[in-house]
C-alpha atoms as a printed R data frame, in Angstrom:
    type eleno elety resid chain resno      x      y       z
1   ATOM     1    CA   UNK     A     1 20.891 14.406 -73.622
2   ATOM     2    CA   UNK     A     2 23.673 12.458 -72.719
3   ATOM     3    CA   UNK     A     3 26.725 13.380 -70.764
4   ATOM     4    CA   UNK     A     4 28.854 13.293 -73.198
5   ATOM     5    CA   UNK     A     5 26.889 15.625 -74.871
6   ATOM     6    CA   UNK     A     6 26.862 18.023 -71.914
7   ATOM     7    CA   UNK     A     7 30.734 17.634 -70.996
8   ATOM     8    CA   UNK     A     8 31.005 19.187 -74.703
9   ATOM     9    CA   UNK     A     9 29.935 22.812 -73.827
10  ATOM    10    CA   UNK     A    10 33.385 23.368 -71.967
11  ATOM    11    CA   UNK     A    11 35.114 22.235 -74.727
12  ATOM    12    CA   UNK     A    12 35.518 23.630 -78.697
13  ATOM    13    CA   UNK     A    13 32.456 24.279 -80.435
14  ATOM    14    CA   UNK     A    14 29.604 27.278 -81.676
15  ATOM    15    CA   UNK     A    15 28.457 29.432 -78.707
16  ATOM    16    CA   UNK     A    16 25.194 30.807 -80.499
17  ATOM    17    CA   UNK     A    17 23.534 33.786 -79.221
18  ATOM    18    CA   UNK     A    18 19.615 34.173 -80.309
19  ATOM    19    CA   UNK     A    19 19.133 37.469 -80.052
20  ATOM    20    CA   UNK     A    20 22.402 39.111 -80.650
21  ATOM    21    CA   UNK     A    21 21.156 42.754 -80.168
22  ATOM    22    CA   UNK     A    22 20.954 43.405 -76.122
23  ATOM    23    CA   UNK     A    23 22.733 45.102 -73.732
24  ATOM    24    CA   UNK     A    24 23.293 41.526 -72.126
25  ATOM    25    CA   UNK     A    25 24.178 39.774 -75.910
26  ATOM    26    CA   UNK     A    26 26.589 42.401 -76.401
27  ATOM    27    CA   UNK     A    27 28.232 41.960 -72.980
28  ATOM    28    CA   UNK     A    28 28.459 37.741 -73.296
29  ATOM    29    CA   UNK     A    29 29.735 38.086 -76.883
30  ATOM    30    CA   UNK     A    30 32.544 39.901 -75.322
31  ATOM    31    CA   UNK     A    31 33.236 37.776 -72.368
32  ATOM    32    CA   UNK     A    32 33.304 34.739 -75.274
33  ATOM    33    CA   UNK     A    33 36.170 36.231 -77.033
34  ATOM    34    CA   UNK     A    34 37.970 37.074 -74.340
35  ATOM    35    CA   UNK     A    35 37.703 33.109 -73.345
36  ATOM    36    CA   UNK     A    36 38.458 32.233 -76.810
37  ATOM    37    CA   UNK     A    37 35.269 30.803 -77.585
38  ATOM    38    CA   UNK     A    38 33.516 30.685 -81.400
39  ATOM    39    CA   UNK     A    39 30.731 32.795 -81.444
40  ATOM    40    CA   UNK     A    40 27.631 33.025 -83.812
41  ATOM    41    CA   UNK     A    41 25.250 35.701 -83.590
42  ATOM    42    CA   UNK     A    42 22.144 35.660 -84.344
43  ATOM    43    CA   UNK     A    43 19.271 38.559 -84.959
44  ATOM    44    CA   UNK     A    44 16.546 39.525 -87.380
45  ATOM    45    CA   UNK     A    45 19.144 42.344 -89.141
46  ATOM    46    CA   UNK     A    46 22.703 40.769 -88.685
47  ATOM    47    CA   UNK     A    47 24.963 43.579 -88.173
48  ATOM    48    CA   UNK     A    48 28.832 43.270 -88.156
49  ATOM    49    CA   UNK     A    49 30.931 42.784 -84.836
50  ATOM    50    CA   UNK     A    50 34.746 42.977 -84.037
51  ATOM    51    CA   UNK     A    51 36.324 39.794 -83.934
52  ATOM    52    CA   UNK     A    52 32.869 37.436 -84.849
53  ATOM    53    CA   UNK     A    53 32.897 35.802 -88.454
54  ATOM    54    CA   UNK     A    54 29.990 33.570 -87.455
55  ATOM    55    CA   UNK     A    55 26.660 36.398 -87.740
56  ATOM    56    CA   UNK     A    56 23.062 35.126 -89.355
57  ATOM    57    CA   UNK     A    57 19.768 36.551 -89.540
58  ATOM    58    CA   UNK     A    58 17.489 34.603 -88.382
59  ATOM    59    CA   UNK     A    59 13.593 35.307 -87.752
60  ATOM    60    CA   UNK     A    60 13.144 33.200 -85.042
61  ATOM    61    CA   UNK     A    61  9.661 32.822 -84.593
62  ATOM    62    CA   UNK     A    62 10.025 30.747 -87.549
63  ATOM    63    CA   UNK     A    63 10.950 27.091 -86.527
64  ATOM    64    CA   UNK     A    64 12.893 26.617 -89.954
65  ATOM    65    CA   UNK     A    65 14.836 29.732 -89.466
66  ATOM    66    CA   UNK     A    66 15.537 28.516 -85.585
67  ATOM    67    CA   UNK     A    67 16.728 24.942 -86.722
68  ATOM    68    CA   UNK     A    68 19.097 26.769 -88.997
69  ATOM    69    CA   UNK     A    69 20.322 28.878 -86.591
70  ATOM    70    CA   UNK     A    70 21.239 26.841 -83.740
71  ATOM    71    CA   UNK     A    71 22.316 23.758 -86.067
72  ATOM    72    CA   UNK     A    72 25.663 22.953 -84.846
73  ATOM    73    CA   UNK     A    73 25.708 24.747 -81.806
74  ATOM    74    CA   UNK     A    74 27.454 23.499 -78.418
75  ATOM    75    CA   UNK     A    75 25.470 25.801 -76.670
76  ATOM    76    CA   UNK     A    76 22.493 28.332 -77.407
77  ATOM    77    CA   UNK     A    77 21.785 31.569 -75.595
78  ATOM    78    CA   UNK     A    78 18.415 33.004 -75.514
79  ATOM    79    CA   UNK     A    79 18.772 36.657 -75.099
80  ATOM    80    CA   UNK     A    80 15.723 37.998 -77.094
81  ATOM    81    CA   UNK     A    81 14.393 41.564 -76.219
82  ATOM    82    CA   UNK     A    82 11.388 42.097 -77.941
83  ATOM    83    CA   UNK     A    83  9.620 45.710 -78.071
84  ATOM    84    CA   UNK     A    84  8.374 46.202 -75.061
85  ATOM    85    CA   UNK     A    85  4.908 45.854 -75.276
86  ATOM    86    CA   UNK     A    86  2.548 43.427 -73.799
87  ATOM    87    CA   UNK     A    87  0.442 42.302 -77.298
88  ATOM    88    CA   UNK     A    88  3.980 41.745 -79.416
89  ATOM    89    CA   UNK     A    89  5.031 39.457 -76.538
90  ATOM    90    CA   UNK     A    90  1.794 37.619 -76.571
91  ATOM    91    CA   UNK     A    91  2.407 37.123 -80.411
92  ATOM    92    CA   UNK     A    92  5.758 36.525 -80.933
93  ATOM    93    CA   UNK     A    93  7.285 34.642 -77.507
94  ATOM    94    CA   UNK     A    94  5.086 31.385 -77.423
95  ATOM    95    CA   UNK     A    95  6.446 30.824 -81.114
96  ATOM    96    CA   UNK     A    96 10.249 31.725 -80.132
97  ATOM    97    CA   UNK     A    97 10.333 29.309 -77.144
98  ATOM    98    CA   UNK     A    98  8.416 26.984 -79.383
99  ATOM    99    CA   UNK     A    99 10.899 26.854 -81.638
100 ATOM   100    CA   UNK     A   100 14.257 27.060 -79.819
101 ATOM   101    CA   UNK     A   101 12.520 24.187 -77.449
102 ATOM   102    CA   UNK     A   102 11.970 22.370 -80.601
103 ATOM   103    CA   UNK     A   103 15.079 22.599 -82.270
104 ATOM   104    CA   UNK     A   104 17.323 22.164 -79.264
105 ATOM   105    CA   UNK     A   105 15.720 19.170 -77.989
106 ATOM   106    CA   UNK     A   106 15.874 17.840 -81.673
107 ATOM   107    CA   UNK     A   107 19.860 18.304 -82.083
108 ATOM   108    CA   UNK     A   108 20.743 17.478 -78.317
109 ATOM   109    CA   UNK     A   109 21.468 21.164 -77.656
110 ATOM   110    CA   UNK     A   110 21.735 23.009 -74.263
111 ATOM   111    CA   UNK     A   111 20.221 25.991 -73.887
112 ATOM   112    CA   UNK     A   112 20.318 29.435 -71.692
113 ATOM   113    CA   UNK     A   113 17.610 31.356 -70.881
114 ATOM   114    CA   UNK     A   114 17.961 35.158 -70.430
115 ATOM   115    CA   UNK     A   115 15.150 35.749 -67.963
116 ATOM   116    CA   UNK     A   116 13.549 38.556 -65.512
117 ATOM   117    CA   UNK     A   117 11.451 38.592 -62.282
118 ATOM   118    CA   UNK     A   118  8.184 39.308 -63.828
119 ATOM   119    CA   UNK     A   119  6.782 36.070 -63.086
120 ATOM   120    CA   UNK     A   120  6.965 36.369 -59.749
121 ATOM   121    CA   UNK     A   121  4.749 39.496 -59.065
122 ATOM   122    CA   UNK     A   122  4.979 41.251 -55.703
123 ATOM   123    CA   UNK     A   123  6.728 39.399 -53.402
124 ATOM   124    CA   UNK     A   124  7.135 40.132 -49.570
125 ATOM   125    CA   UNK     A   125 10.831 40.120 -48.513
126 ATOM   126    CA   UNK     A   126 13.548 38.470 -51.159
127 ATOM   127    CA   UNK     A   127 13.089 36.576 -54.603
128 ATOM   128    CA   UNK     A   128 14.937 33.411 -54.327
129 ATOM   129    CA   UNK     A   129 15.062 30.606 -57.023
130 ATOM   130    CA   UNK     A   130 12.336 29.109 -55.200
131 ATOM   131    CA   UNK     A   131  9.924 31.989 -54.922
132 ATOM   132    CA   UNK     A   132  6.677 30.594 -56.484
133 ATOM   133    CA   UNK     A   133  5.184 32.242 -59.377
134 ATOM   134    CA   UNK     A   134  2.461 34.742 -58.413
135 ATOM   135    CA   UNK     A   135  2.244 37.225 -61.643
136 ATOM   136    CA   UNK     A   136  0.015 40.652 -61.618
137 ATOM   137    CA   UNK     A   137  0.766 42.009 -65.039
138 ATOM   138    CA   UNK     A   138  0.472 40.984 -68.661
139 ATOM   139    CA   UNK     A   139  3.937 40.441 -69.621
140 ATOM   140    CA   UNK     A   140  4.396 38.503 -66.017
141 ATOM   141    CA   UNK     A   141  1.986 36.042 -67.143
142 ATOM   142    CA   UNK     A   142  3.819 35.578 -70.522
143 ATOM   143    CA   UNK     A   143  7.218 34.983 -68.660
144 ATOM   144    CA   UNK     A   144  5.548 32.873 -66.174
145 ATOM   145    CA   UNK     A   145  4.165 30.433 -69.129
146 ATOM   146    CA   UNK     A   146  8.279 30.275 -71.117
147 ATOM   147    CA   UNK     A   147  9.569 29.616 -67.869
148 ATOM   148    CA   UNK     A   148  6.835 26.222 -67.211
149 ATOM   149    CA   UNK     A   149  7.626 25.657 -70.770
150 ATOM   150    CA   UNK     A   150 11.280 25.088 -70.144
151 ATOM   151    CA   UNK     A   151 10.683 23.465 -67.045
152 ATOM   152    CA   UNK     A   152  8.326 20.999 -68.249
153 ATOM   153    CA   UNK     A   153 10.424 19.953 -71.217
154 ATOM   154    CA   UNK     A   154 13.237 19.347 -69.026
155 ATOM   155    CA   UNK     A   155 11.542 17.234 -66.511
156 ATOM   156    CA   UNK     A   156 10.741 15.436 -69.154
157 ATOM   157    CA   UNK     A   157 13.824 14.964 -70.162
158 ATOM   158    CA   UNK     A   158 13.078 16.112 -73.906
159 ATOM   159    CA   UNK     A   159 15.476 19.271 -73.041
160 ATOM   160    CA   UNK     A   160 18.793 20.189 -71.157
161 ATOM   161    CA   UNK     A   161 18.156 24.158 -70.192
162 ATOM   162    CA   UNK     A   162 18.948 26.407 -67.516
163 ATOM   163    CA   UNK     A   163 17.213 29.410 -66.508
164 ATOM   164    CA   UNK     A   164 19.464 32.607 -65.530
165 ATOM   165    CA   UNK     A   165 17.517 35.345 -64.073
166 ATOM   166    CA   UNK     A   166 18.740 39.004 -63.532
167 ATOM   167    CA   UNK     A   167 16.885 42.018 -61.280
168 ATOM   168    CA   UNK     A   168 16.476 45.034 -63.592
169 ATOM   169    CA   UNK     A   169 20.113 46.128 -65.154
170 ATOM   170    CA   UNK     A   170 22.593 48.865 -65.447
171 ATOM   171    CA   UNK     A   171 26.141 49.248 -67.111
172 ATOM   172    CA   UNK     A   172 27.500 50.671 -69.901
173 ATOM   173    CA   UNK     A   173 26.286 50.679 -73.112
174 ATOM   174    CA   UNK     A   174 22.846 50.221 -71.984
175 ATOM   175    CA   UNK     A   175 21.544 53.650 -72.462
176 ATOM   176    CA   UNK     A   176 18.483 52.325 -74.590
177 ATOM   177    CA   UNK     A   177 17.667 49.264 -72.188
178 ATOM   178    CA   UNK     A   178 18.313 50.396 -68.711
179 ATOM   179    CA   UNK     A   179 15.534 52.225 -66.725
180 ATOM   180    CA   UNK     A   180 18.719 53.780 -64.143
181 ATOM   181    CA   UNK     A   181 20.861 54.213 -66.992
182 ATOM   182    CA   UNK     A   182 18.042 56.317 -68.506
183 ATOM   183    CA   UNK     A   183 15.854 58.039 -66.244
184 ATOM   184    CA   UNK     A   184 19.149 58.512 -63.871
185 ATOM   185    CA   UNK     A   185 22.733 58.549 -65.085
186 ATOM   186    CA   UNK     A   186 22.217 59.855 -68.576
187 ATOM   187    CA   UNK     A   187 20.152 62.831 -67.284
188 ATOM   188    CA   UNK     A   188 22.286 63.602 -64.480
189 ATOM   189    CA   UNK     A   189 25.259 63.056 -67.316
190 ATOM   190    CA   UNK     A   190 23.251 65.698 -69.180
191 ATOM   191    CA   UNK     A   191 23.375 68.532 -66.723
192 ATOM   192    CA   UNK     A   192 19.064 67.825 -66.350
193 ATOM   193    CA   UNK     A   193 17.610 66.768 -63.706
194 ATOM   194    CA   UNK     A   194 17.056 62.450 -63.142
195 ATOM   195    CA   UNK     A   195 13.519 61.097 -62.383
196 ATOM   196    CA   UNK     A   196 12.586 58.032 -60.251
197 ATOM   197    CA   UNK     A   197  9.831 55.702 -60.679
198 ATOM   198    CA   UNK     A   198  7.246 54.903 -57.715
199 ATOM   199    CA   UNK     A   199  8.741 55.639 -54.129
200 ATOM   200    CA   UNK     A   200 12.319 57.072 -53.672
201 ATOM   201    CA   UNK     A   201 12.353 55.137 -50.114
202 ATOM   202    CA   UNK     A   202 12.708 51.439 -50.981
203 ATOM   203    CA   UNK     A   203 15.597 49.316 -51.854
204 ATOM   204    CA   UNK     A   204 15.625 47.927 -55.347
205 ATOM   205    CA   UNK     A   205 18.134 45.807 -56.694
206 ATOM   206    CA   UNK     A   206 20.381 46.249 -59.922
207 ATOM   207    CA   UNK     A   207 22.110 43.643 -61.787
208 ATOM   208    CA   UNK     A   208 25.404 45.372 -63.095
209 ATOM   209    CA   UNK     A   209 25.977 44.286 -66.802
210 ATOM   210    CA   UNK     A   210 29.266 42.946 -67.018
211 ATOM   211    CA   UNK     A   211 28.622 41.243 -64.251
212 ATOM   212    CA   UNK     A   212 25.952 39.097 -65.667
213 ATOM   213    CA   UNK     A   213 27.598 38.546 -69.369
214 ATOM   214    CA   UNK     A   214 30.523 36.755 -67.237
215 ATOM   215    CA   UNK     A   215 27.746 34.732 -65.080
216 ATOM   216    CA   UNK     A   216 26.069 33.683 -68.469
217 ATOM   217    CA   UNK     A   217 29.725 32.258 -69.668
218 ATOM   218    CA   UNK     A   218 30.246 30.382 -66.125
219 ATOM   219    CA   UNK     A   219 26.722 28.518 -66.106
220 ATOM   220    CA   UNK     A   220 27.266 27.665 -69.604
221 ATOM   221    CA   UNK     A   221 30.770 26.737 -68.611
222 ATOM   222    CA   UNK     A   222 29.607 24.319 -65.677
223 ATOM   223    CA   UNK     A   223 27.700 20.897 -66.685
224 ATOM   224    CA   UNK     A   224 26.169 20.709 -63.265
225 ATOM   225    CA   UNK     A   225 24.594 23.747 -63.515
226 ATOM   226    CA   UNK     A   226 21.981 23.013 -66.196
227 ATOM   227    CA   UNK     A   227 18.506 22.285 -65.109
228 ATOM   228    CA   UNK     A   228 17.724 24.798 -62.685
229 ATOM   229    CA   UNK     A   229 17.030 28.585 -62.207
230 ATOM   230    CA   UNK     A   230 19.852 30.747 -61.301
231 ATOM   231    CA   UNK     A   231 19.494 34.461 -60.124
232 ATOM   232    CA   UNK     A   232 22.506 35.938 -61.637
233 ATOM   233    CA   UNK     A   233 25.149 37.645 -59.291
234 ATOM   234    CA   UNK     A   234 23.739 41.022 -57.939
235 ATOM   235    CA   UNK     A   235 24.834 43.301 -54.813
236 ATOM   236    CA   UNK     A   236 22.271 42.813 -51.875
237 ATOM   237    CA   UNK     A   237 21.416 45.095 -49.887
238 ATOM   238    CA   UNK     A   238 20.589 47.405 -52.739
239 ATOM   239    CA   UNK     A   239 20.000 51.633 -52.095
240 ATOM   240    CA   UNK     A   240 16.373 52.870 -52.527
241 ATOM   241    CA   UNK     A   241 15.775 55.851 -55.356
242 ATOM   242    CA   UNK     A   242 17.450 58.319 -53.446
243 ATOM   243    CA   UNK     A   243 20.596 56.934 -52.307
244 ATOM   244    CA   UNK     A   244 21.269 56.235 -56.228
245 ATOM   245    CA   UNK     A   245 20.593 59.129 -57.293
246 ATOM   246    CA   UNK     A   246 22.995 60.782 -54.742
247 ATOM   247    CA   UNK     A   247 25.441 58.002 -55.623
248 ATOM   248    CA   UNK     A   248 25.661 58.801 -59.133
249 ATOM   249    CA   UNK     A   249 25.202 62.444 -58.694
250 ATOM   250    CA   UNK     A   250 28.702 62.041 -56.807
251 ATOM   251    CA   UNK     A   251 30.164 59.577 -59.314
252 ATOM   252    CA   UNK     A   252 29.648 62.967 -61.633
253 ATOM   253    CA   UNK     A   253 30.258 66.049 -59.573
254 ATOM   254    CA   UNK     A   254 26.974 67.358 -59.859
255 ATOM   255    CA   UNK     A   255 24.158 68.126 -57.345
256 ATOM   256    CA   UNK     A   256 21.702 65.009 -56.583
257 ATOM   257    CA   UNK     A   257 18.405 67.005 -58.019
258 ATOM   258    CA   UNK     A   258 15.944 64.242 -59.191
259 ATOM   259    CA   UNK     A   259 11.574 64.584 -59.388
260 ATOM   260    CA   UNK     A   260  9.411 61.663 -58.637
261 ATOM   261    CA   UNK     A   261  7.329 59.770 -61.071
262 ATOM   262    CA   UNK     A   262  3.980 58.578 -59.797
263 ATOM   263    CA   UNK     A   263  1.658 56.186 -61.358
264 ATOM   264    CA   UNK     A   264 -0.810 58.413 -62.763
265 ATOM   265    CA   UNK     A   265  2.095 60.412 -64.406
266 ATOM   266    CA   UNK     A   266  2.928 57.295 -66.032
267 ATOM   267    CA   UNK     A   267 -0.580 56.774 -66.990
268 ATOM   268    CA   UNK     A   268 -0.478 60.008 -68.473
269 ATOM   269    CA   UNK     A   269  3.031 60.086 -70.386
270 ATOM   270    CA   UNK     A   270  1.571 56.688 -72.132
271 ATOM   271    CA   UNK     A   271 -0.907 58.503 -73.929
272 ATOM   272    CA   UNK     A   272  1.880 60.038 -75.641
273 ATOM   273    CA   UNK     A   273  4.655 57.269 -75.870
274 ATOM   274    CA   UNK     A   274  3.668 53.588 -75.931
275 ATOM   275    CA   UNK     A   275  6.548 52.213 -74.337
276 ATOM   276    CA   UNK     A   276  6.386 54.620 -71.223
277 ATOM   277    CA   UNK     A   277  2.556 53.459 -70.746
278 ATOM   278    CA   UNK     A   278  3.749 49.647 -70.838
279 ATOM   279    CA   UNK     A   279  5.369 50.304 -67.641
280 ATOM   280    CA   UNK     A   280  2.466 51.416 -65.221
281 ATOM   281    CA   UNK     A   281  1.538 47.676 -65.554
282 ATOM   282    CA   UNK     A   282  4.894 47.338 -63.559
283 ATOM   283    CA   UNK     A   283  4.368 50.438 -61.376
284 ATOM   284    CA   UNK     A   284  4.431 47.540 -58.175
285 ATOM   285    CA   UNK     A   285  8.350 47.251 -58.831
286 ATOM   286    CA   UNK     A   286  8.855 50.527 -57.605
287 ATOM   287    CA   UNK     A   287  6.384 51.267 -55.032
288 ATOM   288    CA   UNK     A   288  7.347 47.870 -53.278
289 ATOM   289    CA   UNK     A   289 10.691 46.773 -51.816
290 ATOM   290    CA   UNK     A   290 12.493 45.161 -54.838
291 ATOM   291    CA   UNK     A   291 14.902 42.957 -53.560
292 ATOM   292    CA   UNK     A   292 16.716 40.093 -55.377
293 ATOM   293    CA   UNK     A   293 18.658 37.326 -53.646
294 ATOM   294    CA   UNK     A   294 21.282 35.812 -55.737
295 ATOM   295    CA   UNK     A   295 23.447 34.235 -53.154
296 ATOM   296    CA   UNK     A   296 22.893 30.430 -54.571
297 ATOM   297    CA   UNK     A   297 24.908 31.380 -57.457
298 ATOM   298    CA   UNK     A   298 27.827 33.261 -55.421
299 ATOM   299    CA   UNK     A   299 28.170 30.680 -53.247
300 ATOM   300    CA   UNK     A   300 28.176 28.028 -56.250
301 ATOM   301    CA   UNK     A   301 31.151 29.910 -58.116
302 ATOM   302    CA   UNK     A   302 32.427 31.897 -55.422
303 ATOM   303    CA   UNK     A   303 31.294 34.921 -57.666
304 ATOM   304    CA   UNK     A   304 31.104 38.765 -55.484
305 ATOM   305    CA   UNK     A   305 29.155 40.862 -57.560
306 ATOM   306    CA   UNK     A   306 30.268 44.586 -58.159
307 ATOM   307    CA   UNK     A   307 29.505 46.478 -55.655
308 ATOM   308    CA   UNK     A   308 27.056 49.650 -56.838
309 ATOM   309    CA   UNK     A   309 29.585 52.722 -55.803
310 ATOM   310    CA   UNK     A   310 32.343 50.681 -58.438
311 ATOM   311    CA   UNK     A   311 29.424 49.664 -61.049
312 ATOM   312    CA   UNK     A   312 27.857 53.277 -61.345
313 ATOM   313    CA   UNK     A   313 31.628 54.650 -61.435
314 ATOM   314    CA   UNK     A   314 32.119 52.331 -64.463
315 ATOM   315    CA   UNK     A   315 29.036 53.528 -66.193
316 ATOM   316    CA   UNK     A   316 29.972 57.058 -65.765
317 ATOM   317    CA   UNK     A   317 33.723 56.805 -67.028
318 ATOM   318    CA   UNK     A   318 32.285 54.785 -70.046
319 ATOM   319    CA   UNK     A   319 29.902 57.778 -70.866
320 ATOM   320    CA   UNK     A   320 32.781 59.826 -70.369
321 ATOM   321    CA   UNK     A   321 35.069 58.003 -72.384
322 ATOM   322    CA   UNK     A   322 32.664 58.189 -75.254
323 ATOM   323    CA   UNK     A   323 32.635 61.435 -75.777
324 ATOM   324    CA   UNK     A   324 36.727 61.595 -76.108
């Protein structure tokens, strides 16, 4: 890709977002508008949204259907959240980042990968962009083998991509996506009592929503940005279970009154619901200090991240607000 090409993303053009579904999608879309940008959105059922004339469906694990999609683009997000379940992502994402590899290298298009930390398994003290890839579950291994994917393409020069990795996530508008926002805030919203994964006693880290849709716009925004791994803009030090719990408990007015979930409870609720038994495979997350270092990136745009006490407030007023 030539400069040129790259000096175009800051200008006029498409800002196409594969995968226009998400939490995250829903959050960038916004932050595009707001910067005046065009915006296409893309998903398998293409659904109508405020102030975006540009929305396709688009099966992208079909490489015709991804040419189509991204043709004309100055930029492309990939923000694809698949069921969560090990054997779909097997299937379906070494076709997606087939394709969107494929069709962005062909038609000299940048592109941004939504990512997570499963590839790097349990590590001992912080993830960094240079922690080396050490994955212990199923869907680790699958992120592990996009991420060399992308990598190796653009060392070969046959791609122009950047990598932007969040911790887990939390905001509004992501009761369906969120593990805090579900097992936490929404119970405690309800007047029931939250649950925490693995051990109440270690820090784990929370990328705040917003806060990552405007990182997304700012990488994309930034030429010399593309061609590495980010870790998008999160709070560090993070609380451990318990100190969110009483956070949000406060954020509501209510008493902090939360039970533990141990592995072989979530062994045992996934005999009865899929999803929950896709996450013992994960269970290290939360029995392990989770801690995610994203202090390249705030130094590189002089980005603080919201703090937790101001992004569990948020969530709370916009769960508030919704029911006005």
């Amino acid at each position: 890709m030539t400069n040129n090409t790259l000096s175009n993303v800051t200008g006029s053009g498409v800002y196409t977002i594969l995968g226009a579904g998400g939490s995250i999608a829903r959050e960038l879309t916004s932050v595009l508008l707001e910067e005046g940008k065009q915006v296409r959105l893309v998903s398998r059922q293409a659904k109508p949204v405020n102030g975006v004339s540009d929305i396709m469906a688009a099966d992208i694990t079909d490489p015709l259907q991804t040419r189509r999609a991204v043709s004309g683009s100055s930029v492309v997000f990939l923000c694809v959240g698949l069921v969560y379940d090990h054997k779909v992502w097997q299937d379906k994402w070494p076709k997606i980042i087939q394709n969107v590899i494929e069709a962005c290298s062909e038609a000299g298009i940048p592109f941004i990968f939504f990512d997570n930390v499963y590839m790097y398994g349990l590590v001992n003290g912080a993830m960094t962009e240079d922690t080396p890839y050490n994955p212990r579950s199923k869907k680790g291994e699958i992120r592990a083998m996009i991420a060399d994917k992308i990598t190796q393409n653009v060392k070969r020069g046959n791609l122009t991509a950047t990598i932007a990795r969040s911790a887990d996530f939390y905001g509004p508008a992501a009761d369906s996506t969120s593990v805090l926002n579900i097992m936490v805030i929404n119970k405690l919203a309800q007047g029931q009592a939250a649950n925490w994964m693995g051990n109440d006693q270690v820090t784990h880290s929370y990328t705040f929503i917003p806060d990552a849709g405007k990182a997304l716009y700012l990488l994309a925004a930034d030429p010399s940005s593309f061609n590495q791994v980010w870790h998008l803009p999160t709070t560090n030090p993070a609380p451990n279970g318990k100190e969110y719990v009483d956070m949000v408990a406060a954020a509501l007015n209510v008493k902090p009154r939360y039970s533990k979930l141990n592995g072989f409870m979530i062994r045992l609720a996934g005999l009865f619901n899929k999803t929950i038994g896709e996450l013992h495979e994960m269970m290290y997350q939360t029995t392990h200090p989770y801690i995610f270092d994203s202090s390249k990136f705030e130094k590189h745009f002089n980005f603080k991240p919201t703090s937790y006490e101001d992004g569990i407030a948020l969530t709370v007023k916009s769960i508030a607000d919704s029911k006005k």
